[in-house]
mmCIF file of C-alpha atoms and ligand atoms in Angstrom:
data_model
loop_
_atom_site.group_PDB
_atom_site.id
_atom_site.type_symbol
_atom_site.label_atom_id
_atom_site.label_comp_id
_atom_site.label_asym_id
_atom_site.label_seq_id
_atom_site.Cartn_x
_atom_site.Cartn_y
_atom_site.Cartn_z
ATOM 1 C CA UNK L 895 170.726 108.586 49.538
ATOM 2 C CA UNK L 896 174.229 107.592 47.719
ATOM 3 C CA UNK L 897 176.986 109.802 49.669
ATOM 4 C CA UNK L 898 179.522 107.725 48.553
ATOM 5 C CA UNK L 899 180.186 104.960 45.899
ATOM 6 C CA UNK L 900 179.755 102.884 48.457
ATOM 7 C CA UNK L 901 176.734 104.195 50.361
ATOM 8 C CA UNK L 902 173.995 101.307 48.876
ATOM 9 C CA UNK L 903 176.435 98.558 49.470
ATOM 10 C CA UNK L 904 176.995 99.567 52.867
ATOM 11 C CA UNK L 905 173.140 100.114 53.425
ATOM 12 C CA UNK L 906 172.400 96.922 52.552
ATOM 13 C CA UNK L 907 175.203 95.064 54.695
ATOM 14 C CA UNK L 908 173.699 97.057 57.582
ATOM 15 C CA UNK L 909 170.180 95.700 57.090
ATOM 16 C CA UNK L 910 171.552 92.040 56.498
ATOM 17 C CA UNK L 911 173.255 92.334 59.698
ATOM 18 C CA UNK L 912 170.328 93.623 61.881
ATOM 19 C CA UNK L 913 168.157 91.050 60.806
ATOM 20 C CA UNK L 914 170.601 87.952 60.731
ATOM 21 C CA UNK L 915 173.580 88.439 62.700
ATOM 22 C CA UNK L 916 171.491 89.561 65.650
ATOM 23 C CA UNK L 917 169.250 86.353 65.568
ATOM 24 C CA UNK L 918 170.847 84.088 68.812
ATOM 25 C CA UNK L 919 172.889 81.569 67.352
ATOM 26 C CA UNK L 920 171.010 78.864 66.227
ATOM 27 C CA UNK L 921 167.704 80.470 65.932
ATOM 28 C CA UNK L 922 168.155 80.523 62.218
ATOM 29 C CA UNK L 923 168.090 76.725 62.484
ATOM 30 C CA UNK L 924 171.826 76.893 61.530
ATOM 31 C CA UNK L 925 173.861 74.403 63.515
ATOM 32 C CA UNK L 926 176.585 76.783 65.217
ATOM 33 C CA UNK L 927 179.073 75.059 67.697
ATOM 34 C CA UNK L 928 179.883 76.875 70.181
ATOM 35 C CA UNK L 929 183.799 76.284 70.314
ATOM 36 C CA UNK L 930 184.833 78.786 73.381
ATOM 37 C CA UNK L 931 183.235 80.482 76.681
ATOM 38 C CA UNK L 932 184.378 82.702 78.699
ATOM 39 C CA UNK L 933 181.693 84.161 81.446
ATOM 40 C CA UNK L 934 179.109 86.153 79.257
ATOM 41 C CA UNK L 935 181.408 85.685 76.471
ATOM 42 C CA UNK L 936 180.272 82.825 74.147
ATOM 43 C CA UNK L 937 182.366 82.366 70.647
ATOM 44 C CA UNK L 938 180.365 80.034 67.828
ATOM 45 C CA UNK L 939 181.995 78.563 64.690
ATOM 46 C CA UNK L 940 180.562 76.871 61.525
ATOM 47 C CA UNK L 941 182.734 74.731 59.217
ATOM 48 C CA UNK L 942 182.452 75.580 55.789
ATOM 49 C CA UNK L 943 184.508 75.091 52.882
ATOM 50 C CA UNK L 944 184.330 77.682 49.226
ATOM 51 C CA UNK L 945 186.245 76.289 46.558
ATOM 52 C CA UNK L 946 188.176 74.424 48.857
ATOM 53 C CA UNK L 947 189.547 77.708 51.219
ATOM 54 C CA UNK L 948 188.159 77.528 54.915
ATOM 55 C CA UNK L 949 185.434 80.290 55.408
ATOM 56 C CA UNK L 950 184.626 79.235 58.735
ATOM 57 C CA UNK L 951 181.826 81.865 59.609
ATOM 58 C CA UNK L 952 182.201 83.181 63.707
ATOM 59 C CA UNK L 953 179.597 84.437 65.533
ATOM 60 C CA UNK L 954 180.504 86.013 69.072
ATOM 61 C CA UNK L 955 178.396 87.082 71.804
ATOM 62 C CA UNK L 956 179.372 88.884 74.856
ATOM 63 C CA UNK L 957 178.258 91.556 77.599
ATOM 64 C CA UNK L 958 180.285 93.409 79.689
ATOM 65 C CA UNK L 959 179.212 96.728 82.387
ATOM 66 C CA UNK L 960 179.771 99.919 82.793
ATOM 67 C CA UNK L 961 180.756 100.925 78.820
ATOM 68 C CA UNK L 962 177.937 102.070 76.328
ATOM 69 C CA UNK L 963 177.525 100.648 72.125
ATOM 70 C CA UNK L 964 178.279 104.231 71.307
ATOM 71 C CA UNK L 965 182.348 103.685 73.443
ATOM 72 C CA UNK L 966 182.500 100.146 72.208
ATOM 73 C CA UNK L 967 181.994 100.754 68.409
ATOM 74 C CA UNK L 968 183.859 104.180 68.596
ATOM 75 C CA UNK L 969 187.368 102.261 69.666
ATOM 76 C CA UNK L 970 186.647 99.220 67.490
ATOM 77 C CA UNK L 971 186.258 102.070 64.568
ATOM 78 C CA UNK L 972 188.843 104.509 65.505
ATOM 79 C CA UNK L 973 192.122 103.677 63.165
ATOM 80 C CA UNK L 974 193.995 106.492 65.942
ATOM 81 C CA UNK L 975 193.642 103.445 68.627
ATOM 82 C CA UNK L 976 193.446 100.954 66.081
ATOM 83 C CA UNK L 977 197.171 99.138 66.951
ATOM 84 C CA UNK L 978 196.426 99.220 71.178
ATOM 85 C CA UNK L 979 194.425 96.634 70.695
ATOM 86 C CA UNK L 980 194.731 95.046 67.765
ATOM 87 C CA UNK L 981 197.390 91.943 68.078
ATOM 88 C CA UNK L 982 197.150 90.119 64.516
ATOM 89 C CA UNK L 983 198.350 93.502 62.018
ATOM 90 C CA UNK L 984 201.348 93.831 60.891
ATOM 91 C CA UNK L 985 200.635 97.846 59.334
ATOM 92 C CA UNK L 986 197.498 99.619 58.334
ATOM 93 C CA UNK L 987 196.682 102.763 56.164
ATOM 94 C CA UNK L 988 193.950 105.100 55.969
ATOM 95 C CA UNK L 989 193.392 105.107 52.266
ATOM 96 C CA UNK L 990 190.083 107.434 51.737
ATOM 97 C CA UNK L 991 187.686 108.765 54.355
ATOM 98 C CA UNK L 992 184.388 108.854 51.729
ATOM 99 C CA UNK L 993 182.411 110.613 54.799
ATOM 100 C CA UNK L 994 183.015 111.041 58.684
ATOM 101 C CA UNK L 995 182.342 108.145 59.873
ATOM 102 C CA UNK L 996 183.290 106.179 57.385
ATOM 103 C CA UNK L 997 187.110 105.353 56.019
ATOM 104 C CA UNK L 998 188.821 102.974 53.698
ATOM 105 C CA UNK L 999 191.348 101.125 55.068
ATOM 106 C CA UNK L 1000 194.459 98.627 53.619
ATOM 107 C CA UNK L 1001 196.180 96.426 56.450
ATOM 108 C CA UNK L 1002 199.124 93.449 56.273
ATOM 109 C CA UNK L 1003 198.476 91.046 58.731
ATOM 110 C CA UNK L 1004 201.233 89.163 60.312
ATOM 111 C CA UNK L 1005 202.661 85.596 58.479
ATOM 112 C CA UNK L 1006 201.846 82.496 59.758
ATOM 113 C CA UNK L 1007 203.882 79.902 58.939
ATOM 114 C CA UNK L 1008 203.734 78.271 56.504
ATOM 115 C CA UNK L 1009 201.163 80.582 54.697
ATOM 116 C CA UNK L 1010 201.560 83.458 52.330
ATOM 117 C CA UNK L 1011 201.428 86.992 54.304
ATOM 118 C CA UNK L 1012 197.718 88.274 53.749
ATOM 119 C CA UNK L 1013 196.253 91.692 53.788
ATOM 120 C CA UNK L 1014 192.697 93.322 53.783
ATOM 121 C CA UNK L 1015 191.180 95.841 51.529
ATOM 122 C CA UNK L 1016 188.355 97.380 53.528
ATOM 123 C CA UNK L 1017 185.686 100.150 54.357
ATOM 124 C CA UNK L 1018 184.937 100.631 57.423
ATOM 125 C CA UNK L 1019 181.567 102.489 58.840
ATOM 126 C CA UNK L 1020 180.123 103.611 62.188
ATOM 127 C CA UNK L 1021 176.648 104.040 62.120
ATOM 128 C CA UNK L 1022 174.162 104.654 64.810
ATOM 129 C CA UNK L 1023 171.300 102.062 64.315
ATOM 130 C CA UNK L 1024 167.489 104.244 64.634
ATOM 131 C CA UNK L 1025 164.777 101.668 64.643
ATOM 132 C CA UNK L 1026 167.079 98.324 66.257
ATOM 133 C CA UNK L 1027 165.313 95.011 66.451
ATOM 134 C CA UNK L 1028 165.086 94.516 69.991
ATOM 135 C CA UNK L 1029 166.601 90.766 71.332
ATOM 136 C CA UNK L 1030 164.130 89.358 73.681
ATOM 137 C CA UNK L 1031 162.098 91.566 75.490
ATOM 138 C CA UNK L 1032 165.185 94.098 77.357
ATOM 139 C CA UNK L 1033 164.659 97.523 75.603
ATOM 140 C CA UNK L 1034 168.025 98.680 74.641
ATOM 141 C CA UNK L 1035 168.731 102.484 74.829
ATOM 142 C CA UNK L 1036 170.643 102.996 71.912
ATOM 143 C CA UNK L 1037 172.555 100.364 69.037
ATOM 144 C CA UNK L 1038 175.507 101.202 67.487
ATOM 145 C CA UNK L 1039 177.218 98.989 64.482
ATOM 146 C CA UNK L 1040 180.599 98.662 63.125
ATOM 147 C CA UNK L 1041 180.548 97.129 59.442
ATOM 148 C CA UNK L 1042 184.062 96.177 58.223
ATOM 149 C CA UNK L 1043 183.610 94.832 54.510
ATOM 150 C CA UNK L 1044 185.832 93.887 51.473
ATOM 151 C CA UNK L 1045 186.212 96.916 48.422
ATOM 152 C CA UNK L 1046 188.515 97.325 45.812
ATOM 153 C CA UNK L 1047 190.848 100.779 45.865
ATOM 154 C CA UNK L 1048 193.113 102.142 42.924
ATOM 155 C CA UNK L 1049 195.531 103.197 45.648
ATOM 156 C CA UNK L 1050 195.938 100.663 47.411
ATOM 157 C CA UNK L 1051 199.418 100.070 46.660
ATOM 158 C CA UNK L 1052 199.965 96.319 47.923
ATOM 159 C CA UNK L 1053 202.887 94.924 49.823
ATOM 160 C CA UNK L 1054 203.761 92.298 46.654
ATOM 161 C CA UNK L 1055 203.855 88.963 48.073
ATOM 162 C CA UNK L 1056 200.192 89.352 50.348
ATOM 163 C CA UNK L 1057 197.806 87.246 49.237
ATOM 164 C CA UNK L 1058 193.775 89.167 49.482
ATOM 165 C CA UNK L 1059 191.752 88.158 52.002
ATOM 166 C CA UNK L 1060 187.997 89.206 52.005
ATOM 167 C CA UNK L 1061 186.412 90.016 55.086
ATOM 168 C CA UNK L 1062 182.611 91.016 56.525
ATOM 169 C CA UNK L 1063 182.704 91.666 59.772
ATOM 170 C CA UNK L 1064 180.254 93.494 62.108
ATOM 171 C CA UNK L 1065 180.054 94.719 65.161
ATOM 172 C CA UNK L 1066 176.588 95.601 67.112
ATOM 173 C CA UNK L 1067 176.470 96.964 70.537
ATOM 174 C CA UNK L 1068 173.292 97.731 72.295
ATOM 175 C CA UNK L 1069 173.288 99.572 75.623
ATOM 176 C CA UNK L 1070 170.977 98.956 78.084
ATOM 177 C CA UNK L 1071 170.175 101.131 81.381
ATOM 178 C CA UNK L 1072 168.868 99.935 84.948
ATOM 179 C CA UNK L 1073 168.717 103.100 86.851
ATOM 180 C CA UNK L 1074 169.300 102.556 90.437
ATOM 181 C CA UNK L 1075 166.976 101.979 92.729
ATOM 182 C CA UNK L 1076 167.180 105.248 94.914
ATOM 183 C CA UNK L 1077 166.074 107.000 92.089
ATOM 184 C CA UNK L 1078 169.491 108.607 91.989
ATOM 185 C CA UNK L 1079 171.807 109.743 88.909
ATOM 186 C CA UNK L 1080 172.962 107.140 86.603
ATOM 187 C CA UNK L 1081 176.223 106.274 86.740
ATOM 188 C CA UNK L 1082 178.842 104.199 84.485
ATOM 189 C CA UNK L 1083 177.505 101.200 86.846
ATOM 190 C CA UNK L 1084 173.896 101.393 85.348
ATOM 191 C CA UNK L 1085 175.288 100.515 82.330
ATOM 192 C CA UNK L 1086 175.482 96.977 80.270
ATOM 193 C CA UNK L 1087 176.521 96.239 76.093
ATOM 194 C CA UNK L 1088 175.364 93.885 74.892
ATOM 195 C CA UNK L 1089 177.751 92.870 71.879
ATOM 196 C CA UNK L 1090 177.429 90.873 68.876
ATOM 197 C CA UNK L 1091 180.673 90.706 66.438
ATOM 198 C CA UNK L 1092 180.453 88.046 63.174
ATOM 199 C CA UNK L 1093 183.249 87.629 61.238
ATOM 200 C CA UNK L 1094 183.142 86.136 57.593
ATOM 201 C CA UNK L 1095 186.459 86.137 56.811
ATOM 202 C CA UNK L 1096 187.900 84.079 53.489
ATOM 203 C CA UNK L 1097 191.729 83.279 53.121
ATOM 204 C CA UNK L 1098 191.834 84.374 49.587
ATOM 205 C CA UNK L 1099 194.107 81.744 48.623
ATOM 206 C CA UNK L 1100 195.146 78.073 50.030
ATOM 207 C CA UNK L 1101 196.127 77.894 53.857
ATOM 208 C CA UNK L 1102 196.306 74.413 55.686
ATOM 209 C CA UNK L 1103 193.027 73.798 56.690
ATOM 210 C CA UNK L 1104 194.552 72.274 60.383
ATOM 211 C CA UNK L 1105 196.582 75.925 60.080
ATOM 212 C CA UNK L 1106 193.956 78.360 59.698
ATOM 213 C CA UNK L 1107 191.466 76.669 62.015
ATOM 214 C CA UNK L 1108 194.061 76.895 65.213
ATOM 215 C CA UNK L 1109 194.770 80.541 64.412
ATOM 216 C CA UNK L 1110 190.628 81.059 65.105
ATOM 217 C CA UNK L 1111 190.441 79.374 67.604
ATOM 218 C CA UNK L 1112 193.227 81.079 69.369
ATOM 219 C CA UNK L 1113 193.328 84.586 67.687
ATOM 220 C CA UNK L 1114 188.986 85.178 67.668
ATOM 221 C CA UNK L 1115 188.636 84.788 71.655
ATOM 222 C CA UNK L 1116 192.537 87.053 72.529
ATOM 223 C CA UNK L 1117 190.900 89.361 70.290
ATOM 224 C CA UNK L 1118 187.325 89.973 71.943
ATOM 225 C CA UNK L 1119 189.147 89.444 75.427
ATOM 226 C CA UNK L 1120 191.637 91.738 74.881
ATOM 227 C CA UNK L 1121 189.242 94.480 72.894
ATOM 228 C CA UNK L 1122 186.648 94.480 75.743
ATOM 229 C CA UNK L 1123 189.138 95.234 78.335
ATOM 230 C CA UNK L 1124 190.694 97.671 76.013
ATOM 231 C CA UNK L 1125 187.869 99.737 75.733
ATOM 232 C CA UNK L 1126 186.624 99.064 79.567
ATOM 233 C CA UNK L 1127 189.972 100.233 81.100
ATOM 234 C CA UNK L 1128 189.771 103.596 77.967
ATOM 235 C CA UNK L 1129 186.562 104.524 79.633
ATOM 236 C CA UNK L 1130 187.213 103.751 83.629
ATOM 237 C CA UNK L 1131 186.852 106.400 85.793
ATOM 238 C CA UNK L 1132 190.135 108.172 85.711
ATOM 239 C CA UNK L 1133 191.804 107.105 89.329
ATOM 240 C CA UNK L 1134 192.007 110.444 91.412
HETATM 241 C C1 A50 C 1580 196.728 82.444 56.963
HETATM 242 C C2 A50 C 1580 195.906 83.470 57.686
HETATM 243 C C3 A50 C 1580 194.611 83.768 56.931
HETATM 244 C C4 A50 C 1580 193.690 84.722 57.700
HETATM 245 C C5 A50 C 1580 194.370 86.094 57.846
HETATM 246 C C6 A50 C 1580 193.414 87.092 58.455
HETATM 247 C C7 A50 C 1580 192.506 87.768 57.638
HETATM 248 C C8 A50 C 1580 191.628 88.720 58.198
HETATM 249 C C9 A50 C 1580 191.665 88.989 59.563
HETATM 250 C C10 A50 C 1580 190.788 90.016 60.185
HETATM 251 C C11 A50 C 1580 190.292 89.819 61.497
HETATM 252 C C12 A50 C 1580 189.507 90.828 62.099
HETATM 253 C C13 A50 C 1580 189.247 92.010 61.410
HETATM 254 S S1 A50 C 1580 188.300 93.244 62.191
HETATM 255 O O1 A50 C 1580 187.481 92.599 63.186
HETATM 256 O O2 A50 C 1580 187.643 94.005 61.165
HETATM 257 C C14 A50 C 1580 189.399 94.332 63.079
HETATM 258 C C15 A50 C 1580 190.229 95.182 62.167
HETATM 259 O O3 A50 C 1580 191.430 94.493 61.855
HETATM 260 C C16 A50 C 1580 189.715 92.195 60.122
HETATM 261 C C17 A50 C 1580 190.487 91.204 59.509
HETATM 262 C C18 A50 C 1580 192.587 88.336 60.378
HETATM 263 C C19 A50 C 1580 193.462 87.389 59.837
HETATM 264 C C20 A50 C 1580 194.506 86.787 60.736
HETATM 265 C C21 A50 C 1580 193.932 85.740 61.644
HETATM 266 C C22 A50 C 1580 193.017 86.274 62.651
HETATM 267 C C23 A50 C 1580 191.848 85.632 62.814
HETATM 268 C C24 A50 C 1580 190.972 86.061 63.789
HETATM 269 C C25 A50 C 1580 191.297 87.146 64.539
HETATM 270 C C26 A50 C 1580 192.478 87.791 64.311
HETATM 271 N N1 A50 C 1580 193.335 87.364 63.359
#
């Protein structure tokens, strides 16, 4: 059961996340405003305030064609890929890889005025989800997760000046199949993820409240825009 020193941790985020993050927003009885839309893309915020640093929990929704949960959560995962789509990191290492889908990773994000630099200590974990709780009453043909969570690491070797921030992030992708009518193959354009990506993320240390707010609100929706089309252009058809 424990692979890693990490293993019941992980477990545990996993269930946490199938049960609550993939409730609809709101269904929880939490009050989520929903502070951007884009087509199927809808981006939901909380305000909330620990020890007087913004923790503003995010909830995103989203579902795009033609890519499966097993593509999306590969490319989100995949540190080889990991600055083609990624806008707000300054560097990243690969500090430990406890099993194969699994790695430990320190980043720097870029400074924002007038804020200290920050930087993320973090395992990250791929995981193919068996028994998934199914959203309504679509069937999905496989669920994949991505859970991105706060450790420590004795070799992490710092950039002095960042302050910590702690992060729990996820990342659930379900694919769902409408084979075509004819009764012929399936192809790429059978396909449909649905995606659900919650982000907990907490400063670490004192940011302007007005500051860190307007970096969400601009950075949360460039980054699911920009990741989608990442990975739907990665996986098009190659153009013969
Ligand atoms: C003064 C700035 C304080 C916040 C700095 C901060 C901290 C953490 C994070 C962040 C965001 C997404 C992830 S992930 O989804 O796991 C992907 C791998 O990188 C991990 C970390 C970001 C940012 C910078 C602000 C910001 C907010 C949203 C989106 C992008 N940038």
């Amino acid at each position: 059961k424990r692979r890693h020193k990490h293993s019941d941790e992980l477990e545990k985020k996993i269930q946490n996340h199938l049960t609550d993050s993939m409730k609809p927003p709101g269904a929880d009885g939490d009050i989520w405003e929903l502070f951007a839309e884009e087509g199927e893309m809808k981006i939901y915020r909380k305000e909330l305030v620990e020890d007087g640093l913004i923790c503003d929990p995010l909830k995103a929704v989203h579902s795009i064609g033609n890519v499966t949960a097993r593509e999306m959560c590969h490319y989100f995962w995949d540190t080889d890929v990991r600055m083609e789509w990624e806008g707000t990191i300054e560097s990243f290492r690969v500090i430990e890889v406890p099993e194969e889908f699994t790695t430990i990773i320190y980043q720097t994000h870029r400074r924002v005025w007038p804020s200290a630099q920050r930087d993320c200590l973090y395992l990250s974990s791929m995981v193919k989800v068996d028994n998934p709780p199914s959203v309504g009453d679509k069937i999905p043909h496989d669920t994949w997760i991505v859970c991105n969570f706060s450790v420590d690491h004795p070799e992490a070797n710092p950039v002095s000046g960042c302050v910590r921030a702690l992060i729990e992030i996820a990342l659930i992708c379900q694919t769902f199949i409408t084979p075509p009518k004819d009764g012929g193959p399936i192809t790429r354009d059978c396909l449909q993820c649905d995606i659900i990506y919650v982000a907990n993320v907490n400063p670490g240390g004192w940011a302007p409240a007005s500051v860190l707010r307007s970096i969400y609100k601009r950075e949360y929706p460039k980054f699911l825009r920009r990741f989608t089309a990442y990975v739907q252009d990665k996986t098009r058809k190659l153009d013969i």
